mmCIF file of C-alpha atoms in Angstrom:
data_model
loop_
_atom_site.group_PDB
_atom_site.id
_atom_site.type_symbol
_atom_site.label_atom_id
_atom_site.label_comp_id
_atom_site.label_asym_id
_atom_site.label_seq_id
_atom_site.Cartn_x
_atom_site.Cartn_y
_atom_site.Cartn_z
ATOM 1 C CA MET A 209 94.373 32.428 86.937
ATOM 2 C CA PHE A 210 91.454 33.848 84.943
ATOM 3 C CA LYS A 211 87.922 33.959 86.234
ATOM 4 C CA GLU A 212 84.938 34.130 83.909
ATOM 5 C CA GLY A 213 84.575 37.877 84.453
ATOM 6 C CA MET A 214 88.221 38.438 83.609
ATOM 7 C CA LEU A 215 87.939 36.395 80.411
ATOM 8 C CA ALA A 216 85.038 38.596 79.338
ATOM 9 C CA LEU A 217 87.085 41.688 80.166
ATOM 10 C CA VAL A 218 90.022 40.419 78.115
ATOM 11 C CA GLY A 219 87.700 39.657 75.219
ATOM 12 C CA GLN A 220 86.305 43.163 75.374
ATOM 13 C CA GLY A 221 89.824 44.596 75.628
ATOM 14 C CA PHE A 222 90.907 42.608 72.576
ATOM 15 C CA ILE A 223 87.993 43.966 70.530
ATOM 16 C CA GLU A 224 88.664 47.521 71.736
ATOM 17 C CA THR A 225 92.341 47.252 70.804
ATOM 18 C CA ILE A 226 91.572 46.025 67.278
ATOM 19 C CA TYR A 227 88.854 48.680 66.910
ATOM 20 C CA MET A 228 91.119 51.546 68.026
ATOM 21 C CA THR A 229 94.044 50.357 65.928
ATOM 22 C CA VAL A 230 92.191 49.745 62.667
ATOM 23 C CA ILE A 231 89.991 52.865 62.765
ATOM 24 C CA SER A 232 92.907 55.090 63.785
ATOM 25 C CA THR A 233 95.080 53.670 61.007
ATOM 26 C CA VAL A 234 92.401 54.268 58.366
ATOM 27 C CA LEU A 235 91.783 57.840 59.540
ATOM 28 C CA ALA A 236 95.521 58.532 59.764
ATOM 29 C CA TYR A 237 95.993 57.360 56.170
ATOM 30 C CA VAL A 238 93.205 59.687 55.023
ATOM 31 C CA ILE A 239 95.520 62.535 56.077
ATOM 32 C CA GLY A 240 98.950 60.912 55.936
ATOM 33 C CA LEU A 241 98.741 59.563 52.376
ATOM 34 C CA PRO A 242 97.918 62.930 50.730
ATOM 35 C CA LEU A 243 100.538 64.614 52.924
ATOM 36 C CA GLY A 244 103.191 62.105 51.867
ATOM 37 C CA LEU A 245 102.253 62.604 48.222
ATOM 38 C CA ALA A 246 102.422 66.369 48.644
ATOM 39 C CA LEU A 247 105.891 66.138 50.195
ATOM 40 C CA VAL A 248 107.199 64.139 47.232
ATOM 41 C CA VAL A 249 105.459 66.147 44.518
ATOM 42 C CA THR A 250 106.466 69.579 45.892
ATOM 43 C CA ASP A 251 110.058 68.568 46.673
ATOM 44 C CA LYS A 252 112.803 70.404 44.758
ATOM 45 C CA ASP A 253 113.291 67.250 42.686
ATOM 46 C CA GLY A 254 109.561 66.491 42.492
ATOM 47 C CA ILE A 255 107.219 66.643 39.525
ATOM 48 C CA HIS A 256 105.772 70.002 40.651
ATOM 49 C CA PRO A 257 108.321 71.742 42.939
ATOM 50 C CA ILE A 258 106.891 74.247 45.418
ATOM 51 C CA PRO A 259 109.736 74.839 47.906
ATOM 52 C CA TRP A 260 107.801 77.039 50.363
ATOM 53 C CA LEU A 261 104.891 74.582 50.587
ATOM 54 C CA ASN A 262 107.237 71.623 50.957
ATOM 55 C CA SER A 263 109.083 73.374 53.798
ATOM 56 C CA LEU A 264 105.836 74.345 55.525
ATOM 57 C CA LEU A 265 104.428 70.808 55.352
ATOM 58 C CA GLY A 266 107.737 69.399 56.567
ATOM 59 C CA MET A 267 107.795 71.731 59.579
ATOM 60 C CA ILE A 268 104.209 70.908 60.549
ATOM 61 C CA ILE A 269 104.833 67.171 60.264
ATOM 62 C CA ASN A 270 108.088 67.354 62.214
ATOM 63 C CA PHE A 271 106.414 69.443 64.920
ATOM 64 C CA PHE A 272 103.705 66.872 65.598
ATOM 65 C CA ARG A 273 106.161 63.976 65.347
ATOM 66 C CA SER A 274 108.380 65.584 67.974
ATOM 67 C CA ILE A 275 105.634 65.600 70.643
ATOM 68 C CA PRO A 276 105.642 62.475 72.859
ATOM 69 C CA PHE A 277 102.402 60.570 72.366
ATOM 70 C CA LEU A 278 101.148 60.727 75.960
ATOM 71 C CA ILE A 279 101.742 64.480 76.143
ATOM 72 C CA LEU A 280 99.929 64.950 72.829
ATOM 73 C CA LEU A 281 97.061 62.778 74.049
ATOM 74 C CA ILE A 282 96.634 64.919 77.169
ATOM 75 C CA ALA A 283 97.038 68.198 75.267
ATOM 76 C CA LEU A 284 94.318 67.126 72.829
ATOM 77 C CA MET A 285 91.755 66.434 75.559
ATOM 78 C CA PRO A 286 89.772 69.665 74.979
ATOM 79 C CA PHE A 287 89.682 68.956 71.230
ATOM 80 C CA THR A 288 88.786 65.306 71.875
ATOM 81 C CA LYS A 289 85.956 66.391 74.193
ATOM 82 C CA MET A 290 84.634 68.689 71.478
ATOM 83 C CA VAL A 291 84.806 66.001 68.773
ATOM 84 C CA VAL A 292 83.469 62.897 70.548
ATOM 85 C CA GLY A 293 81.994 64.333 73.750
ATOM 86 C CA THR A 294 84.321 62.484 76.138
ATOM 87 C CA VAL A 295 88.009 62.136 76.974
ATOM 88 C CA ILE A 296 87.938 58.487 78.078
ATOM 89 C CA GLY A 297 87.213 55.272 76.254
ATOM 90 C CA SER A 298 88.095 53.886 72.835
ATOM 91 C CA LYS A 299 86.377 56.628 70.834
ATOM 92 C CA ALA A 300 88.326 59.317 72.651
ATOM 93 C CA ALA A 301 91.608 57.459 72.136
ATOM 94 C CA ILE A 302 91.022 57.268 68.385
ATOM 95 C CA VAL A 303 91.255 61.063 68.104
ATOM 96 C CA GLY A 304 94.694 61.144 69.721
ATOM 97 C CA LEU A 305 95.892 58.049 67.868
ATOM 98 C CA TRP A 306 94.755 59.480 64.538
ATOM 99 C CA ILE A 307 96.491 62.839 65.026
ATOM 100 C CA ALA A 308 99.673 61.239 66.382
ATOM 101 C CA ALA A 309 99.888 58.657 63.594
ATOM 102 C CA ALA A 310 99.124 60.878 60.567
ATOM 103 C CA PRO A 311 102.554 62.639 60.503
ATOM 104 C CA PHE A 312 104.342 59.299 60.993
ATOM 105 C CA ILE A 313 102.398 57.804 58.089
ATOM 106 C CA ALA A 314 103.125 60.866 55.923
ATOM 107 C CA ARG A 315 106.848 60.228 56.336
ATOM 108 C CA MET A 316 106.393 56.505 55.661
ATOM 109 C CA VAL A 317 104.494 57.302 52.454
ATOM 110 C CA GLU A 318 107.115 59.855 51.434
ATOM 111 C CA SER A 319 109.879 57.298 51.920
ATOM 112 C CA SER A 320 108.008 54.652 49.876
ATOM 113 C CA LEU A 321 107.250 57.025 46.987
ATOM 114 C CA LYS A 322 110.874 58.161 46.794
ATOM 115 C CA GLU A 323 111.880 54.547 46.129
ATOM 116 C CA VAL A 324 110.170 54.696 42.713
ATOM 117 C CA GLU A 325 112.790 54.822 39.969
ATOM 118 C CA ILE A 326 113.129 58.303 38.496
ATOM 119 C CA GLY A 327 113.249 56.820 34.994
ATOM 120 C CA VAL A 328 109.663 55.599 35.310
ATOM 121 C CA VAL A 329 108.481 59.073 36.274
ATOM 122 C CA GLU A 330 110.495 60.703 33.479
ATOM 123 C CA ALA A 331 109.007 58.283 30.953
ATOM 124 C CA ALA A 332 105.496 59.253 32.050
ATOM 125 C CA GLN A 333 106.382 62.944 31.812
ATOM 126 C CA SER A 334 107.787 62.497 28.300
ATOM 127 C CA MET A 335 104.450 61.000 27.228
ATOM 128 C CA GLY A 336 102.638 64.097 28.454
ATOM 129 C CA ALA A 337 101.183 62.726 31.696
ATOM 130 C CA SER A 338 99.902 65.363 34.109
ATOM 131 C CA PRO A 339 101.143 65.531 37.714
ATOM 132 C CA PHE A 340 97.858 64.001 38.898
ATOM 133 C CA GLN A 341 98.191 61.126 36.409
ATOM 134 C CA ILE A 342 101.781 60.535 37.476
ATOM 135 C CA MET A 343 100.693 60.397 41.121
ATOM 136 C CA THR A 344 97.769 58.022 40.587
ATOM 137 C CA LYS A 345 99.058 55.873 37.723
ATOM 138 C CA VAL A 346 102.811 55.823 38.306
ATOM 139 C CA LEU A 347 103.927 56.731 41.826
ATOM 140 C CA LEU A 348 101.249 54.944 43.856
ATOM 141 C CA PRO A 349 101.104 51.723 41.767
ATOM 142 C CA GLU A 350 104.903 51.448 41.558
ATOM 143 C CA ALA A 351 105.300 52.072 45.284
ATOM 144 C CA LYS A 352 102.460 49.730 46.309
ATOM 145 C CA PRO A 353 104.647 46.936 47.791
ATOM 146 C CA SER A 354 106.654 49.424 49.848
ATOM 147 C CA LEU A 355 103.477 51.248 50.884
ATOM 148 C CA LEU A 356 101.987 47.982 52.141
ATOM 149 C CA VAL A 357 105.104 47.220 54.171
ATOM 150 C CA GLY A 358 104.873 50.740 55.577
ATOM 151 C CA ALA A 359 101.214 50.160 56.416
ATOM 152 C CA ALA A 360 102.138 47.026 58.376
ATOM 153 C CA ILE A 361 104.771 48.991 60.300
ATOM 154 C CA SER A 362 102.342 51.862 60.868
ATOM 155 C CA ILE A 363 99.541 49.698 62.200
ATOM 156 C CA THR A 364 101.869 47.985 64.676
ATOM 157 C CA THR A 365 103.168 51.393 65.796
ATOM 158 C CA ILE A 366 99.597 52.598 66.332
ATOM 159 C CA LEU A 367 98.898 49.397 68.256
ATOM 160 C CA GLY A 368 101.740 50.351 70.600
ATOM 161 C CA TYR A 369 100.272 53.830 70.966
ATOM 162 C CA SER A 370 96.885 52.311 71.851
ATOM 163 C CA ALA A 371 98.501 50.430 74.724
ATOM 164 C CA MET A 372 99.953 53.673 76.099
ATOM 165 C CA ALA A 373 96.558 55.337 75.730
ATOM 166 C CA GLY A 374 95.296 52.930 78.388
ATOM 167 C CA ILE A 375 96.935 55.188 80.969
ATOM 168 C CA VAL A 376 94.233 57.820 80.354
ATOM 169 C CA GLY A 377 91.341 55.375 80.338
ATOM 170 C CA ALA A 378 91.298 54.480 76.656
ATOM 171 C CA GLY A 379 90.398 50.837 77.196
ATOM 172 C CA GLY A 380 91.847 47.877 75.346
ATOM 173 C CA LEU A 381 94.502 45.374 76.320
ATOM 174 C CA GLY A 382 96.893 48.152 77.373
ATOM 175 C CA ALA A 383 94.403 49.441 79.926
ATOM 176 C CA ILE A 384 93.944 45.930 81.360
ATOM 177 C CA ALA A 385 97.717 45.487 81.635
ATOM 178 C CA ILE A 386 98.063 48.812 83.460
ATOM 179 C CA ASN A 387 94.989 48.574 85.705
ATOM 180 C CA TYR A 388 95.412 44.953 86.743
ATOM 181 C CA GLY A 389 99.033 44.087 85.989
ATOM 182 C CA TYR A 390 100.600 47.274 87.319
ATOM 183 C CA TYR A 391 98.245 48.952 89.783
ATOM 184 C CA ARG A 392 96.913 45.715 91.298
ATOM 185 C CA LYS A 393 100.250 43.896 91.094
ATOM 186 C CA GLN A 394 98.759 40.977 89.107
ATOM 187 C CA SER A 395 101.823 40.329 86.990
ATOM 188 C CA ASP A 396 100.354 37.187 85.386
ATOM 189 C CA ILE A 397 97.615 39.285 83.776
ATOM 190 C CA MET A 398 100.191 41.769 82.520
ATOM 191 C CA TYR A 399 102.219 38.989 80.884
ATOM 192 C CA VAL A 400 99.128 37.596 79.184
ATOM 193 C CA MET A 401 98.272 41.041 77.799
ATOM 194 C CA VAL A 402 101.831 41.443 76.530
ATOM 195 C CA ILE A 403 101.642 38.083 74.780
ATOM 196 C CA LEU A 404 98.249 38.888 73.222
ATOM 197 C CA MET A 405 99.507 42.215 71.904
ATOM 198 C CA ALA A 406 102.649 40.573 70.548
ATOM 199 C CA ILE A 407 100.471 38.041 68.704
ATOM 200 C CA ILE A 408 98.372 40.841 67.196
ATOM 201 C CA VAL A 409 101.558 42.618 66.053
ATOM 202 C CA LEU A 410 102.915 39.438 64.462
ATOM 203 C CA VAL A 411 99.630 38.782 62.648
ATOM 204 C CA PHE A 412 99.461 42.310 61.224
ATOM 205 C CA GLN A 413 103.113 42.217 60.188
ATOM 206 C CA GLU A 414 102.780 38.827 58.512
ATOM 207 C CA LEU A 415 99.656 39.908 56.622
ATOM 208 C CA GLY A 416 101.357 43.083 55.469
ATOM 209 C CA MET A 417 104.469 41.256 54.260
ATOM 210 C CA ARG A 418 102.482 38.557 52.456
ATOM 211 C CA ILE A 419 100.244 41.073 50.670
ATOM 212 C CA SER A 420 103.294 43.158 49.780
ATOM 213 C CA LYS A 421 105.084 40.188 48.195
ATOM 214 C CA HIS A 422 101.926 39.167 46.357
ATOM 215 C CA THR A 423 101.543 42.619 44.781
ATOM 216 C CA ASP A 424 105.231 43.196 43.990
ATOM 217 C CA ARG A 425 105.484 42.978 40.209
ATOM 218 C CA ARG A 426 109.281 42.949 40.411
ATOM 219 C CA LEU A 427 109.319 39.410 41.868
#
């Protein structure tokens, strides 16, 4: 079924998929984590309510989340060209993956932080903790298990995005599945790519769940 050249191509596609997924997730968290914190802190029930800012951030996040990924990827091509000098390949895909994933991660972070018991936050406030101290020493540590579960979900979602990015020449296992499995009607190759991506998803999910349980002080 697989010739030596194809095995090398699959190996390269595997590396490209991991590369795109991990780098995009890290970059998305650089934006998504502060955004999620800002949504919680500036909420009407937050530790520093700023209704207009909360509404503005919410609208921006919802706007980007409402755009289908492939349309966003194509719309970002001029920006991608400006940033990395090309619109094809793994580096180009990372730009689209990063921008598409950041709003999703912001909502995941917001959801995790809102699970923290209000009594813990009120106790910190009564002891004179500043908003920054509450964020860094109360909200984030208390929400760590939920944040790690959210990270596992996020990275598998971004992995799915990376497969779709193969349509515009992003590389990776998704591109192999499309170029060989779909266009060349080699369904066996497509099934192998699907299985490989499913394995990657399961590994990331299992790691996320195990780390989350290990860090959960409530257990």
